Amino acid sequence: MSQVQSCHCLHLLTITLAQRVIALERFKEAKHDLLPPRVAVWQEALNALDLKQPCEALVGTWFPEPELLVSPPSQLRLLTYISNWVSLRMPLFARLGRSTIYAPVTQNSWRTLLSRFPEQTDEEKRASEQLKSQAGSSKTTASRASTASRASSQQPSSSSTTTSAQSAKQAASQKRHQQKEAVCRYFKAFLGFQRPLELRVELIKSFVWRDVVVTLDSDAARAGEMSVPAEVIREMAWELGEVAFRVEVCELDMRMNPQSGARALRARHELLDSIFHGHHWSRPEYPRPPDGLAAEASNARVESLQLLRLLVSRWPGCPPVLRTSNFQYGFDVTDLERELAKFYCQCAYLKFGRAAAVPRRLPDTLYAPLPQAQQVPAGHAP
């Protein structure tokens, strides 16, 4: 077994009971100003799932969840996540054009990559140590107060007990550090990076998003201000969720309709190209056309819904209504759309053991160029 495979097996896909509970929480809709909401009919499908059915496996994700990208507790952390995602975005997307991409990993692994923070300055180190010292003093004071009434009936705490607790804490911290390093080695290997992926990394200064230069100002973030426009963050979160959904459609089809060979692969990708318009089925184009599975107007969803119906109609257990009915222009498609979303999400749960990535409402800004002054040639934009 190679080093990459070893890291993958030992560290990346070991899903604990706690992670399993968190995975079940992801069926619920997360509310956040920077997070485009899930399309209502797909969220309803997640709410209606039969979780009593045994799932076949516990599968990680091929991308970090958009909730992870936008949920850091401070502006500086959010800026850090954005910087790290921008650095990994194109190398990861480049893997999507291949017949096989890469193994899915846990959200903890994605968090390790996105939370790689710059080296602390001397001032930040002193402040951090001071906070730790204050926290330690508070705990010591509280401990002394709670045990004062029992002091006469207890033996004095031995120094060996304290040393043992400190050693256990240090060993746990070292183990977490080793696991984080393993994550970085794994991603470095399959992305083909020449340099190591370090746990400490400097923030990028700027990046290009849809022909616009976006500046990352860490000093402003430390002061509680965000230099990245909110509309850009929402678009990044939407794209992350959309690409994850498209990849999962492909991966789920391979599990539900396992056909091998070049002809089967070509047929699958041709169908995916029809469902998701663009140069490649996995990558959305900008500005967005007003159609597709997340479009608000029902007629704008009909073509993509019909093609997705054709894809899932090949799956075992497909309801008869999805095998025989068609999405048609000028008719109410809500009931059939609900059946399609419910069947898809149930299959995803059975195969992946978690909530499926589902379509999200497009931010209005994606329908037009961003109104910013700093423009770059279109060929340099994502």
mmCIF file of C-alpha atoms in Angstrom:
data_model
loop_
_atom_site.group_PDB
_atom_site.id
_atom_site.type_symbol
_atom_site.label_atom_id
_atom_site.label_comp_id
_atom_site.label_asym_id
_atom_site.label_seq_id
_atom_site.Cartn_x
_atom_site.Cartn_y
_atom_site.Cartn_z
ATOM 1 C CA MET A 1 0.000 0.000 0.000
ATOM 2 C CA SER A 2 1.335 3.434 -0.955
ATOM 3 C CA GLN A 3 1.871 6.284 1.484
ATOM 4 C CA VAL A 4 -1.083 8.132 -0.045
ATOM 5 C CA GLN A 5 -3.363 5.119 0.304
ATOM 6 C CA SER A 6 -2.156 4.550 3.855
ATOM 7 C CA CYS A 7 -2.858 8.137 4.885
ATOM 8 C CA HIS A 8 -6.249 7.905 3.212
ATOM 9 C CA CYS A 9 -7.252 4.727 5.000
ATOM 10 C CA LEU A 10 -5.900 5.589 8.440
ATOM 11 C CA HIS A 11 -6.803 9.231 8.809
ATOM 12 C CA LEU A 12 -9.194 10.598 6.224
ATOM 13 C CA LEU A 13 -12.186 8.308 6.088
ATOM 14 C CA THR A 14 -12.368 7.156 9.695
ATOM 15 C CA ILE A 15 -15.818 8.457 10.558
ATOM 16 C CA THR A 16 -16.460 8.464 14.296
ATOM 17 C CA LEU A 17 -19.812 8.258 16.071
ATOM 18 C CA ALA A 18 -19.595 11.985 16.829
ATOM 19 C CA GLN A 19 -19.047 12.732 13.131
ATOM 20 C CA ARG A 20 -21.995 10.479 12.322
ATOM 21 C CA VAL A 21 -24.240 12.577 14.579
ATOM 22 C CA ILE A 22 -22.959 15.759 12.932
ATOM 23 C CA ALA A 23 -23.611 14.235 9.493
ATOM 24 C CA LEU A 24 -27.236 13.638 10.437
ATOM 25 C CA GLU A 25 -27.503 17.270 11.529
ATOM 26 C CA ARG A 26 -26.662 18.301 7.960
ATOM 27 C CA PHE A 27 -30.112 17.226 6.809
ATOM 28 C CA LYS A 28 -31.343 20.450 8.412
ATOM 29 C CA GLU A 29 -31.152 23.788 6.621
ATOM 30 C CA ALA A 30 -28.374 26.042 7.920
ATOM 31 C CA LYS A 31 -29.244 29.728 7.964
ATOM 32 C CA HIS A 32 -26.478 32.221 7.216
ATOM 33 C CA ASP A 33 -26.396 35.582 5.480
ATOM 34 C CA LEU A 34 -23.508 34.434 3.251
ATOM 35 C CA LEU A 35 -25.016 31.026 2.440
ATOM 36 C CA PRO A 36 -27.463 30.696 -0.487
ATOM 37 C CA PRO A 37 -30.432 28.623 0.734
ATOM 38 C CA ARG A 38 -31.204 25.166 -0.580
ATOM 39 C CA VAL A 39 -33.957 24.964 -3.178
ATOM 40 C CA ALA A 40 -37.146 24.410 -1.175
ATOM 41 C CA VAL A 41 -38.314 21.217 -2.888
ATOM 42 C CA TRP A 42 -34.904 19.613 -2.311
ATOM 43 C CA GLN A 43 -34.829 20.645 1.338
ATOM 44 C CA GLU A 44 -38.294 19.142 1.716
ATOM 45 C CA ALA A 45 -36.904 15.915 0.267
ATOM 46 C CA LEU A 46 -34.133 15.868 2.867
ATOM 47 C CA ASN A 47 -36.678 16.474 5.625
ATOM 48 C CA ALA A 48 -38.848 13.589 4.411
ATOM 49 C CA LEU A 49 -36.127 10.923 4.226
ATOM 50 C CA ASP A 50 -36.593 7.528 5.846
ATOM 51 C CA LEU A 51 -33.496 7.385 8.047
ATOM 52 C CA LYS A 52 -34.488 3.997 9.463
ATOM 53 C CA GLN A 53 -33.321 2.283 6.297
ATOM 54 C CA PRO A 54 -29.746 1.010 6.744
ATOM 55 C CA CYS A 55 -27.202 2.839 4.617
ATOM 56 C CA GLU A 56 -24.588 0.836 2.742
ATOM 57 C CA ALA A 57 -21.578 2.973 3.656
ATOM 58 C CA LEU A 58 -20.395 6.148 5.339
ATOM 59 C CA VAL A 59 -18.858 8.213 2.565
ATOM 60 C CA GLY A 60 -17.062 11.531 2.958
ATOM 61 C CA THR A 61 -17.438 14.462 0.573
ATOM 62 C CA TRP A 62 -15.571 15.434 -2.575
ATOM 63 C CA PHE A 63 -15.597 19.107 -1.589
ATOM 64 C CA PRO A 64 -15.909 21.094 1.617
ATOM 65 C CA GLU A 65 -19.495 21.961 2.377
ATOM 66 C CA PRO A 66 -20.443 25.598 1.731
ATOM 67 C CA GLU A 67 -21.541 25.835 5.363
ATOM 68 C CA LEU A 68 -17.933 25.181 6.364
ATOM 69 C CA LEU A 69 -16.602 27.951 4.126
ATOM 70 C CA VAL A 70 -18.855 30.711 5.503
ATOM 71 C CA SER A 71 -19.134 29.694 9.166
ATOM 72 C CA PRO A 72 -15.792 30.693 10.813
ATOM 73 C CA PRO A 73 -16.432 32.705 14.010
ATOM 74 C CA SER A 74 -14.318 35.752 13.113
ATOM 75 C CA GLN A 75 -13.600 37.875 10.046
ATOM 76 C CA LEU A 76 -9.933 36.852 10.114
ATOM 77 C CA ARG A 77 -10.871 33.172 10.175
ATOM 78 C CA LEU A 78 -13.316 33.717 7.320
ATOM 79 C CA LEU A 79 -10.606 35.466 5.329
ATOM 80 C CA THR A 80 -8.261 32.557 6.057
ATOM 81 C CA TYR A 81 -10.810 30.002 4.822
ATOM 82 C CA ILE A 82 -11.385 32.033 1.649
ATOM 83 C CA SER A 83 -7.637 32.351 1.016
ATOM 84 C CA ASN A 84 -7.031 28.622 1.440
ATOM 85 C CA TRP A 85 -10.047 27.678 -0.686
ATOM 86 C CA VAL A 86 -8.952 29.976 -3.522
ATOM 87 C CA SER A 87 -5.502 28.346 -3.442
ATOM 88 C CA LEU A 88 -6.999 24.843 -3.728
ATOM 89 C CA ARG A 89 -10.000 25.597 -5.947
ATOM 90 C CA MET A 90 -8.485 25.313 -9.414
ATOM 91 C CA PRO A 91 -6.195 22.308 -8.648
ATOM 92 C CA LEU A 92 -9.259 20.449 -7.314
ATOM 93 C CA PHE A 93 -11.452 21.498 -10.244
ATOM 94 C CA ALA A 94 -8.747 20.308 -12.650
ATOM 95 C CA ARG A 95 -9.286 16.782 -11.326
ATOM 96 C CA LEU A 96 -12.931 16.846 -12.403
ATOM 97 C CA GLY A 97 -12.104 16.433 -16.079
ATOM 98 C CA ARG A 98 -10.634 12.984 -15.486
ATOM 99 C CA SER A 99 -12.462 9.667 -15.643
ATOM 100 C CA THR A 100 -11.798 9.174 -11.926
ATOM 101 C CA ILE A 101 -11.280 12.120 -9.613
ATOM 102 C CA TYR A 102 -10.238 11.317 -6.044
ATOM 103 C CA ALA A 103 -11.547 9.641 -2.933
ATOM 104 C CA PRO A 104 -13.950 11.638 -0.735
ATOM 105 C CA VAL A 105 -12.756 12.727 2.705
ATOM 106 C CA THR A 106 -14.358 13.849 5.962
ATOM 107 C CA GLN A 107 -15.327 17.427 6.701
ATOM 108 C CA ASN A 108 -12.652 17.439 9.422
ATOM 109 C CA SER A 109 -10.065 16.909 6.684
ATOM 110 C CA TRP A 110 -11.488 19.804 4.671
ATOM 111 C CA ARG A 111 -11.499 21.933 7.816
ATOM 112 C CA THR A 112 -7.818 21.160 8.306
ATOM 113 C CA LEU A 113 -7.059 22.468 4.816
ATOM 114 C CA LEU A 114 -9.215 25.583 5.056
ATOM 115 C CA SER A 115 -8.103 26.580 8.561
ATOM 116 C CA ARG A 116 -4.363 26.630 7.838
ATOM 117 C CA PHE A 117 -3.434 29.885 9.516
ATOM 118 C CA PRO A 118 -0.424 32.193 9.059
ATOM 119 C CA GLU A 119 2.399 32.096 11.591
ATOM 120 C CA GLN A 120 1.527 34.217 14.590
ATOM 121 C CA THR A 121 3.390 37.441 15.173
ATOM 122 C CA ASP A 122 5.278 37.872 18.474
ATOM 123 C CA GLU A 123 2.492 40.130 19.705
ATOM 124 C CA GLU A 124 -0.169 37.564 18.815
ATOM 125 C CA LYS A 125 1.815 34.802 20.540
ATOM 126 C CA ARG A 126 2.077 36.868 23.734
ATOM 127 C CA ALA A 127 -1.644 37.624 23.632
ATOM 128 C CA SER A 128 -2.461 33.949 23.086
ATOM 129 C CA GLU A 129 -0.255 32.840 25.960
ATOM 130 C CA GLN A 130 -1.828 35.473 28.203
ATOM 131 C CA LEU A 131 -5.311 34.211 27.377
ATOM 132 C CA LYS A 132 -4.241 30.620 28.078
ATOM 133 C CA SER A 133 -2.689 31.697 31.375
ATOM 134 C CA GLN A 134 -5.836 33.549 32.402
ATOM 135 C CA ALA A 135 -7.999 30.571 31.460
ATOM 136 C CA GLY A 136 -5.729 28.262 33.454
ATOM 137 C CA SER A 137 -5.867 30.527 36.497
ATOM 138 C CA SER A 138 -9.664 30.657 36.334
ATOM 139 C CA LYS A 139 -9.903 26.869 36.183
ATOM 140 C CA THR A 140 -7.472 26.490 39.097
ATOM 141 C CA THR A 141 -9.425 28.964 41.239
ATOM 142 C CA ALA A 142 -12.715 27.242 40.479
ATOM 143 C CA SER A 143 -11.225 23.837 41.234
ATOM 144 C CA ARG A 144 -9.878 24.996 44.583
ATOM 145 C CA ALA A 145 -13.223 26.502 45.544
ATOM 146 C CA SER A 146 -15.153 23.362 44.670
ATOM 147 C CA THR A 147 -12.853 21.062 46.655
ATOM 148 C CA ALA A 148 -12.254 23.235 49.755
ATOM 149 C CA SER A 149 -15.171 21.714 51.673
ATOM 150 C CA ARG A 150 -13.845 18.177 51.056
ATOM 151 C CA ALA A 151 -10.194 18.885 51.747
ATOM 152 C CA SER A 152 -10.153 17.420 55.269
ATOM 153 C CA SER A 153 -11.518 14.059 54.136
ATOM 154 C CA GLN A 154 -9.327 13.572 51.066
ATOM 155 C CA GLN A 155 -5.713 12.728 50.514
ATOM 156 C CA PRO A 156 -3.631 15.475 48.853
ATOM 157 C CA SER A 157 -3.468 15.221 45.100
ATOM 158 C CA SER A 158 -0.235 13.633 44.044
ATOM 159 C CA SER A 159 2.044 15.301 41.541
ATOM 160 C CA SER A 160 2.022 12.100 39.529
ATOM 161 C CA THR A 161 -1.704 12.545 38.806
ATOM 162 C CA THR A 162 -1.100 16.030 37.476
ATOM 163 C CA THR A 163 1.838 14.852 35.398
ATOM 164 C CA SER A 164 -0.226 11.991 33.975
ATOM 165 C CA ALA A 165 -3.035 14.346 32.942
ATOM 166 C CA GLN A 166 -0.574 16.717 31.299
ATOM 167 C CA SER A 167 1.051 13.835 29.421
ATOM 168 C CA ALA A 168 -2.322 12.594 28.166
ATOM 169 C CA LYS A 169 -3.221 16.094 27.000
ATOM 170 C CA GLN A 170 0.120 16.477 25.248
ATOM 171 C CA ALA A 171 -0.235 13.062 23.572
ATOM 172 C CA ALA A 172 -3.729 13.948 22.302
ATOM 173 C CA SER A 173 -2.468 17.258 20.938
ATOM 174 C CA GLN A 174 0.428 15.518 19.201
ATOM 175 C CA LYS A 175 -1.935 12.966 17.673
ATOM 176 C CA ARG A 176 -4.187 15.719 16.276
ATOM 177 C CA HIS A 177 -1.149 17.456 14.835
ATOM 178 C CA GLN A 178 0.019 14.240 13.170
ATOM 179 C CA GLN A 179 -3.432 13.670 11.695
ATOM 180 C CA LYS A 180 -3.459 17.208 10.277
ATOM 181 C CA GLU A 181 -0.027 16.655 8.753
ATOM 182 C CA ALA A 182 -1.286 13.405 7.213
ATOM 183 C CA VAL A 183 -4.169 15.303 5.598
ATOM 184 C CA CYS A 184 -1.733 17.797 4.065
ATOM 185 C CA ARG A 185 0.529 15.002 2.762
ATOM 186 C CA TYR A 186 -2.445 13.230 1.201
ATOM 187 C CA PHE A 187 -3.689 16.301 -0.673
ATOM 188 C CA LYS A 188 -0.183 17.279 -1.746
ATOM 189 C CA ALA A 189 0.317 13.816 -3.243
ATOM 190 C CA PHE A 190 -2.852 13.519 -5.303
ATOM 191 C CA LEU A 191 -2.862 17.175 -6.394
ATOM 192 C CA GLY A 192 0.714 16.800 -7.572
ATOM 193 C CA PHE A 193 2.090 19.793 -5.695
ATOM 194 C CA GLN A 194 5.865 20.123 -5.767
ATOM 195 C CA ARG A 195 6.004 21.896 -2.418
ATOM 196 C CA PRO A 196 4.520 20.567 0.825
ATOM 197 C CA LEU A 197 1.127 21.733 2.021
ATOM 198 C CA GLU A 198 2.060 23.350 5.319
ATOM 199 C CA LEU A 199 -0.191 23.718 8.346
ATOM 200 C CA ARG A 200 1.008 27.302 8.633
ATOM 201 C CA VAL A 201 0.571 29.317 5.442
ATOM 202 C CA GLU A 202 0.457 33.004 4.556
ATOM 203 C CA LEU A 203 -2.751 34.481 3.212
ATOM 204 C CA ILE A 204 -2.863 35.364 -0.463
ATOM 205 C CA LYS A 205 -2.988 39.099 -1.207
ATOM 206 C CA SER A 206 -5.681 39.016 -3.890
ATOM 207 C CA PHE A 207 -7.475 36.784 -6.378
ATOM 208 C CA VAL A 208 -9.596 37.162 -9.499
ATOM 209 C CA TRP A 209 -13.290 36.352 -9.339
ATOM 210 C CA ARG A 210 -15.382 36.768 -12.488
ATOM 211 C CA ASP A 211 -13.045 39.323 -14.091
ATOM 212 C CA VAL A 212 -12.726 41.295 -10.860
ATOM 213 C CA VAL A 213 -9.646 41.605 -8.647
ATOM 214 C CA VAL A 214 -10.603 40.912 -5.025
ATOM 215 C CA THR A 215 -8.226 42.038 -2.277
ATOM 216 C CA LEU A 216 -7.738 40.146 0.989
ATOM 217 C CA ASP A 217 -6.898 42.616 3.763
ATOM 218 C CA SER A 218 -5.885 40.740 6.928
ATOM 219 C CA ASP A 219 -5.394 43.955 8.932
ATOM 220 C CA ALA A 220 -8.987 44.979 8.208
ATOM 221 C CA ALA A 221 -10.168 41.474 9.146
ATOM 222 C CA ARG A 222 -8.367 41.704 12.487
ATOM 223 C CA ALA A 223 -10.293 44.928 13.081
ATOM 224 C CA GLY A 224 -13.570 43.142 12.324
ATOM 225 C CA GLU A 225 -13.994 44.357 8.748
ATOM 226 C CA MET A 226 -14.208 42.187 5.626
ATOM 227 C CA SER A 227 -12.429 43.255 2.443
ATOM 228 C CA VAL A 228 -14.069 40.555 0.314
ATOM 229 C CA PRO A 229 -17.528 41.741 -0.857
ATOM 230 C CA ALA A 230 -20.418 39.740 0.570
ATOM 231 C CA GLU A 231 -21.771 39.033 -2.917
ATOM 232 C CA VAL A 232 -18.457 37.397 -3.886
ATOM 233 C CA ILE A 233 -18.526 35.152 -0.808
ATOM 234 C CA ARG A 234 -22.124 34.141 -1.551
ATOM 235 C CA GLU A 235 -21.188 33.301 -5.143
ATOM 236 C CA MET A 236 -18.215 31.234 -3.964
ATOM 237 C CA ALA A 237 -20.435 29.360 -1.514
ATOM 238 C CA TRP A 238 -23.027 28.733 -4.244
ATOM 239 C CA GLU A 239 -20.383 27.452 -6.654
ATOM 240 C CA LEU A 240 -18.937 25.144 -4.002
ATOM 241 C CA GLY A 241 -22.346 23.630 -3.302
ATOM 242 C CA GLU A 242 -23.218 23.391 -7.001
ATOM 243 C CA VAL A 243 -20.011 21.600 -7.997
ATOM 244 C CA ALA A 244 -20.417 19.235 -5.045
ATOM 245 C CA PHE A 245 -23.974 18.448 -6.179
ATOM 246 C CA ARG A 246 -22.897 17.776 -9.766
ATOM 247 C CA VAL A 247 -20.052 15.496 -8.700
ATOM 248 C CA GLU A 248 -22.374 13.589 -6.367
ATOM 249 C CA VAL A 249 -24.909 13.081 -9.186
ATOM 250 C CA CYS A 250 -22.141 11.431 -11.192
ATOM 251 C CA GLU A 251 -20.808 9.380 -8.268
ATOM 252 C CA LEU A 252 -24.291 8.262 -7.235
ATOM 253 C CA ASP A 253 -25.120 7.220 -10.797
ATOM 254 C CA MET A 254 -21.969 5.088 -10.875
ATOM 255 C CA ARG A 255 -23.155 3.327 -7.720
ATOM 256 C CA MET A 256 -26.809 2.984 -8.713
ATOM 257 C CA ASN A 257 -26.115 2.063 -12.340
ATOM 258 C CA PRO A 258 -22.659 0.436 -12.249
ATOM 259 C CA GLN A 259 -21.639 0.034 -15.871
ATOM 260 C CA SER A 260 -17.953 -0.075 -16.796
ATOM 261 C CA GLY A 261 -16.180 0.582 -20.044
ATOM 262 C CA ALA A 262 -15.483 3.586 -22.251
ATOM 263 C CA ARG A 263 -18.916 3.528 -23.902
ATOM 264 C CA ALA A 264 -20.783 3.579 -20.576
ATOM 265 C CA LEU A 265 -18.551 6.372 -19.278
ATOM 266 C CA ARG A 266 -19.116 8.433 -22.420
ATOM 267 C CA ALA A 267 -22.885 7.920 -22.243
ATOM 268 C CA ARG A 268 -22.953 8.976 -18.576
ATOM 269 C CA HIS A 269 -20.960 12.135 -19.239
ATOM 270 C CA GLU A 270 -23.078 13.026 -22.282
ATOM 271 C CA LEU A 271 -26.184 12.829 -20.115
ATOM 272 C CA LEU A 272 -24.526 14.915 -17.405
ATOM 273 C CA ASP A 273 -23.493 17.490 -20.022
ATOM 274 C CA SER A 274 -27.149 17.719 -21.051
ATOM 275 C CA ILE A 275 -28.374 18.178 -17.482
ATOM 276 C CA PHE A 276 -25.706 20.752 -16.595
ATOM 277 C CA HIS A 277 -25.013 23.044 -19.543
ATOM 278 C CA GLY A 278 -21.506 24.390 -20.141
ATOM 279 C CA HIS A 279 -18.030 23.441 -21.323
ATOM 280 C CA HIS A 280 -17.917 20.598 -18.782
ATOM 281 C CA TRP A 281 -20.766 19.155 -16.773
ATOM 282 C CA SER A 282 -18.969 19.663 -13.455
ATOM 283 C CA ARG A 283 -18.249 23.385 -13.816
ATOM 284 C CA PRO A 284 -20.890 26.129 -13.839
ATOM 285 C CA GLU A 285 -20.399 29.067 -16.199
ATOM 286 C CA TYR A 286 -20.743 32.778 -15.440
ATOM 287 C CA PRO A 287 -22.825 34.853 -15.782
ATOM 288 C CA ARG A 288 -25.402 32.139 -15.228
ATOM 289 C CA PRO A 289 -28.186 31.485 -17.747
ATOM 290 C CA PRO A 290 -31.655 31.751 -16.136
ATOM 291 C CA ASP A 291 -32.366 28.021 -16.360
ATOM 292 C CA GLY A 292 -31.383 24.769 -14.661
ATOM 293 C CA LEU A 293 -32.492 22.897 -11.563
ATOM 294 C CA ALA A 294 -32.265 25.980 -9.311
ATOM 295 C CA ALA A 295 -34.168 28.368 -11.595
ATOM 296 C CA GLU A 296 -37.180 30.051 -10.019
ATOM 297 C CA ALA A 297 -39.475 29.809 -13.065
ATOM 298 C CA SER A 298 -40.812 26.277 -13.536
ATOM 299 C CA ASN A 299 -40.442 26.396 -17.336
ATOM 300 C CA ALA A 300 -36.747 27.235 -16.856
ATOM 301 C CA ARG A 301 -36.309 24.019 -14.837
ATOM 302 C CA VAL A 302 -38.202 21.658 -17.146
ATOM 303 C CA GLU A 303 -35.350 20.594 -19.455
ATOM 304 C CA SER A 304 -32.859 19.853 -16.671
ATOM 305 C CA LEU A 305 -35.511 18.088 -14.576
ATOM 306 C CA GLN A 306 -36.516 15.904 -17.520
ATOM 307 C CA LEU A 307 -32.923 14.890 -18.183
ATOM 308 C CA LEU A 308 -32.253 14.178 -14.498
ATOM 309 C CA ARG A 309 -35.420 12.072 -14.505
ATOM 310 C CA LEU A 310 -34.030 10.059 -17.425
ATOM 311 C CA LEU A 311 -30.822 9.480 -15.478
ATOM 312 C CA VAL A 312 -32.496 8.210 -12.273
ATOM 313 C CA SER A 313 -35.077 6.168 -14.207
ATOM 314 C CA ARG A 314 -32.261 3.664 -14.856
ATOM 315 C CA TRP A 315 -31.763 3.124 -11.114
ATOM 316 C CA PRO A 316 -33.229 0.133 -9.265
ATOM 317 C CA GLY A 317 -36.231 1.002 -7.133
ATOM 318 C CA CYS A 318 -37.156 4.038 -9.233
ATOM 319 C CA PRO A 319 -40.850 4.869 -8.640
ATOM 320 C CA PRO A 320 -43.100 4.075 -11.642
ATOM 321 C CA VAL A 321 -44.197 7.712 -11.884
ATOM 322 C CA LEU A 322 -40.590 8.745 -12.613
ATOM 323 C CA ARG A 323 -40.227 6.023 -15.254
ATOM 324 C CA THR A 324 -43.374 6.910 -17.173
ATOM 325 C CA SER A 325 -44.110 10.618 -16.623
ATOM 326 C CA ASN A 326 -42.429 13.540 -18.350
ATOM 327 C CA PHE A 327 -41.720 17.106 -17.311
ATOM 328 C CA GLN A 328 -43.533 19.316 -19.804
ATOM 329 C CA TYR A 329 -43.504 23.022 -20.533
ATOM 330 C CA GLY A 330 -46.606 24.925 -19.492
ATOM 331 C CA PHE A 331 -47.629 22.409 -16.810
ATOM 332 C CA ASP A 332 -47.210 22.417 -13.031
ATOM 333 C CA VAL A 333 -44.087 20.341 -12.428
ATOM 334 C CA THR A 334 -44.020 20.641 -8.624
ATOM 335 C CA ASP A 335 -45.442 17.202 -7.733
ATOM 336 C CA LEU A 336 -43.190 15.299 -10.133
ATOM 337 C CA GLU A 337 -40.215 17.440 -9.120
ATOM 338 C CA ARG A 338 -40.902 16.556 -5.481
ATOM 339 C CA GLU A 339 -40.936 12.824 -6.320
ATOM 340 C CA LEU A 340 -37.661 13.186 -8.211
ATOM 341 C CA ALA A 341 -35.914 15.057 -5.385
ATOM 342 C CA LYS A 342 -37.212 12.631 -2.748
ATOM 343 C CA PHE A 343 -36.039 9.531 -4.649
ATOM 344 C CA TYR A 344 -32.645 11.073 -5.408
ATOM 345 C CA CYS A 345 -31.992 12.146 -1.805
ATOM 346 C CA GLN A 346 -33.083 8.760 -0.429
ATOM 347 C CA CYS A 347 -30.685 6.963 -2.781
ATOM 348 C CA ALA A 348 -27.880 9.328 -1.789
ATOM 349 C CA TYR A 349 -28.497 8.609 1.879
ATOM 350 C CA LEU A 350 -28.466 4.846 1.295
ATOM 351 C CA LYS A 351 -25.201 4.985 -0.673
ATOM 352 C CA PHE A 352 -23.375 7.759 1.207
ATOM 353 C CA GLY A 353 -24.826 7.550 4.723
ATOM 354 C CA ARG A 354 -25.330 11.320 4.931
ATOM 355 C CA ALA A 355 -27.294 14.207 3.498
ATOM 356 C CA ALA A 356 -26.844 14.721 -0.225
ATOM 357 C CA ALA A 357 -25.506 17.947 -1.653
ATOM 358 C CA VAL A 358 -28.540 19.550 -3.287
ATOM 359 C CA PRO A 359 -29.186 22.580 -5.536
ATOM 360 C CA ARG A 360 -29.138 26.031 -3.939
ATOM 361 C CA ARG A 361 -30.833 29.244 -4.969
ATOM 362 C CA LEU A 362 -28.576 31.311 -7.178
ATOM 363 C CA PRO A 363 -27.493 34.705 -5.845
ATOM 364 C CA ASP A 364 -29.009 37.400 -8.082
ATOM 365 C CA THR A 365 -25.518 38.753 -8.803
ATOM 366 C CA LEU A 366 -24.615 35.606 -10.764
ATOM 367 C CA TYR A 367 -26.914 36.620 -13.615
ATOM 368 C CA ALA A 368 -24.730 39.618 -14.530
ATOM 369 C CA PRO A 369 -21.095 40.765 -14.354
ATOM 370 C CA LEU A 370 -19.947 42.028 -10.970
ATOM 371 C CA PRO A 371 -20.118 45.864 -10.846
ATOM 372 C CA GLN A 372 -16.512 46.471 -9.803
ATOM 373 C CA ALA A 373 -13.928 48.875 -11.178
ATOM 374 C CA GLN A 374 -10.860 46.651 -11.066
ATOM 375 C CA GLN A 375 -11.299 44.542 -14.188
ATOM 376 C CA VAL A 376 -8.928 41.954 -15.688
ATOM 377 C CA PRO A 377 -9.002 40.136 -19.036
ATOM 378 C CA ALA A 378 -11.741 37.524 -19.054
ATOM 379 C CA GLY A 379 -9.298 34.745 -19.878
ATOM 380 C CA HIS A 380 -7.688 35.147 -16.441
ATOM 381 C CA ALA A 381 -10.901 34.826 -14.434
ATOM 382 C CA PRO A 382 -12.389 31.624 -13.004
#
